[in-house]
Amino acid sequence: MSTILKTNELTKRYSGTAVVDDLNLEIQKGEIFGLLGPNGAGKSTTMNMICNIVKPSFGSVEFMGKDFRKNRKELSRHLGFIPQDLAIHGNLKAWENVELFTSLYGIRGAELKKRIDESLEYVGLSERRNDYAKTFSGGMKRRLNIACAIGHHPDLLIFDEPTVGIDPQSRNFILEKIKESNRNGATVIYTSHYMEEVEAICTRIAIMDNGKLIACGTAEELKKLVVDDISKVTLEEVFLTLTGKKLRDL
Amino acid sequence: MIFYMIKNNIKLMLRSPLTILIYVLGPTLVASILISAFNSFMKSYEGVDKFKAAYRLEEGCDFEKSIELIKENFEKNGITLLEYKEGDPEELIRKNDLAGFVDFSKDGYTVYEIKDSKLQGYILEYSLTQAFEEATDTAYLSALGTPLEGAGEESAKIHTEHPEFVPAIDSADYYGIIEIVYFASFSIVCGAAFLSQEKKNRIERRFMVSNISNTKIYLAKLLSVTGAVSVGLLLSVIILVAFSGVKWGDPVLSAVIILMLIFGTLAMELMVYSLTDSVAATVIITFTIIWLMGFFGGSFETYMFSSHSRLLKNLSPIYYANRSLVELSCMGHSDYIVRSLGISASMCVVFTALTVFIGKVRSEKA
């Protein structure tokens, strides 16, 4: 497998405090890479730096073998970002939302129409295409949020906690779609607080705490860091052992 | 890609009831109220009939040669000009029931007007300008070899100024036009409908990930708000034309003037937004600026009796649009059109450059 994304000493400081500190990650093409960490660990800042939303204080992001910041124009179309907060317009219909965000990648005309249909079909919203997004349930909005990020057929999909606050059916649907996207060739970076989700879908998992990478490997490899018999421990126990039980958002 | 952004931005604005309310009903209601309030008042301007004024000539001044021509022109405008060689002008006005007094001297002339006959004063000033323009032209012709009696070469040296002359206009035309101009200048309110949505839903993250340029995002905002405001104002204009009989002298040229004003003022408003990064702060700041521009530019005054200084008027871009549109309506032409278009275009270029620059600095720092 070849490397699709690499972070080199990636660092972000706010007022002198390092939120992400010297982060070195390497994500292989075709994998589902899970990024775990307690609140304030630096996961979202890392995602934002990877997606060019936040400028790193130091270090770089290498995407498809090139410096991402220096080659944004060329590489942006290969990236799809599904933000944690819904980035959709409530006063636009489902298809209009997908049209707006897919068109940002230069897709137009008949091809754009085709992509809109595909994206809505993919997230199961074809029948609600003419409804305003504001009339959707939480789960439907999450699905629309995904549809808005996949219309341009990106090679790398970044999901930032896509299953927060939705019912088990919607969560299951989204997880299945992530796996399907991966089967269709997309590489996925997935952050979540739900350990069972991460364990179920991710091929490799990284755990961050206080802006630093503290462990990285398959679920089994991470479990072995804590106990020898991996059947006796869950990923959540590994996570709590590595990051501690102290509350982070006091 | 900008086309789809413009299209969807316009949809977002037109789906907001606030937009409809402000841009269709706003100018219609405000203009209707002002039209009916000032209807009889403005008719009085047209009702000025013949009146008397006086003059005094300093011995040996240039005006001696052309005074008969001036008097002749004044008569055409319904002004009887009487000569008084002695006496204080103010006292003469009072005692002889005169509408004004012109004191011609070697250095120029001074016009004495009275508050109670302000309209007559305007007409007097206008007639003087007309008369001197004619006298100057005659003198030039004379210098070119076609001498005319009463106009020597010296007359060519007469310095003429253009005093503030306000042509007569119907209240429906005046308020029907200037309220459209005022609402056109405050188009960010229309844009607030989707700008606040963008902000609330943090849509800019999708723009940043897609790497669409700041210039394209800016242009999509500028063009979409202009489009939506134009639709709203067009409906408002149609209502005002249909129900109040507002006359636009040259509809095409008037539309261009308004469109350019929207571009110019909106560019300024979008620059304020790029600086504050807050829709609420932008609306408050730009409302203050536009209100002041409108106040000094004639949006709220009673037209003929302007109480604002010439300097403040000149500083207001709205003034030039108001003046050119009003003159187009009542005279069919205006000297202010080029200035209005020029100022709006300059505003658009300068503020667009500033906004793009601010956006660039912001994205570098992010």
GROMACS .gro file of C-alpha atoms in nm, chain A residues 53 55 72-73 76 81 83 85-92 96 99 101 103-105 108-109 112 132 145, chain B residues 1 4-5 7-8 11-12 15 194 197-198 201-203 205-212 363-366:
model
   52
   53ILE     CA    1  -0.895   2.520   0.731
   55LYS     CA    2  -0.269   2.692   0.907
   72ARG     CA    3  -0.399   2.328  -0.279
   73LYS     CA    4  -0.550   2.405  -0.617
   76SER     CA    5  -0.827   1.995  -0.301
   81PHE     CA    6  -1.447   1.674   0.445
   83PRO     CA    7  -1.746   1.835   0.944
   85ASP     CA    8  -2.118   2.052   1.287
   86LEU     CA    9  -2.364   2.036   1.002
   87ALA     CA   10  -2.242   2.260   0.720
   88ILE     CA   11  -2.565   2.278   0.517
   89HIS     CA   12  -2.819   2.549   0.437
   90GLY     CA   13  -3.155   2.487   0.602
   91ASN     CA   14  -3.334   2.713   0.352
   92LEU     CA   15  -3.203   2.519   0.053
   96GLU     CA   16  -2.968   2.244  -0.393
   99GLU     CA   17  -2.548   2.123  -0.608
  101PHE     CA   18  -2.111   2.226  -0.261
  103SER     CA   19  -2.014   2.283  -0.793
  104LEU     CA   20  -1.728   2.427  -0.585
  105TYR     CA   21  -1.507   2.165  -0.750
  108ARG     CA   22  -2.133   2.168  -1.386
  109GLY     CA   23  -2.420   2.100  -1.623
  112LEU     CA   24  -2.339   1.799  -1.193
  132TYR     CA   25  -3.583   2.185   0.257
  145ASN     CA   26  -2.391   1.662   0.527
  251MET     CA   27  -1.885   2.730  -1.020
  254TYR     CA   28  -2.425   2.793  -0.882
  255MET     CA   29  -2.314   2.997  -0.581
  257LYS     CA   30  -2.804   3.103  -0.798
  258ASN     CA   31  -2.829   2.944  -0.455
  261LYS     CA   32  -3.262   3.155  -0.363
  262LEU     CA   33  -3.162   3.192   0.002
  265ARG     CA   34  -3.682   3.274   0.049
  444PHE     CA   35  -2.770   3.423   0.361
  447GLN     CA   36  -2.691   3.139   0.749
  448GLU     CA   37  -2.339   3.088   0.618
  451ASN     CA   38  -2.369   2.685   0.972
  452ARG     CA   39  -1.997   2.756   0.928
  453ILE     CA   40  -2.027   2.704   0.555
  455ARG     CA   41  -1.520   2.553   0.600
  456ARG     CA   42  -1.653   2.389   0.286
  457PHE     CA   43  -1.523   2.683   0.082
  458MET     CA   44  -1.181   2.652   0.246
  459VAL     CA   45  -1.159   2.277   0.187
  460SER     CA   46  -1.263   2.318  -0.178
  461ASN     CA   47  -1.002   2.591  -0.220
  462ILE     CA   48  -1.235   2.820  -0.409
  613SER     CA   49  -0.664   3.319   0.496
  614GLU     CA   50  -0.286   3.350   0.528
  615LYS     CA   51  -0.321   3.397   0.902
  616ALA     CA   52  -0.583   3.121   0.957
   0.00000   0.00000   0.00000
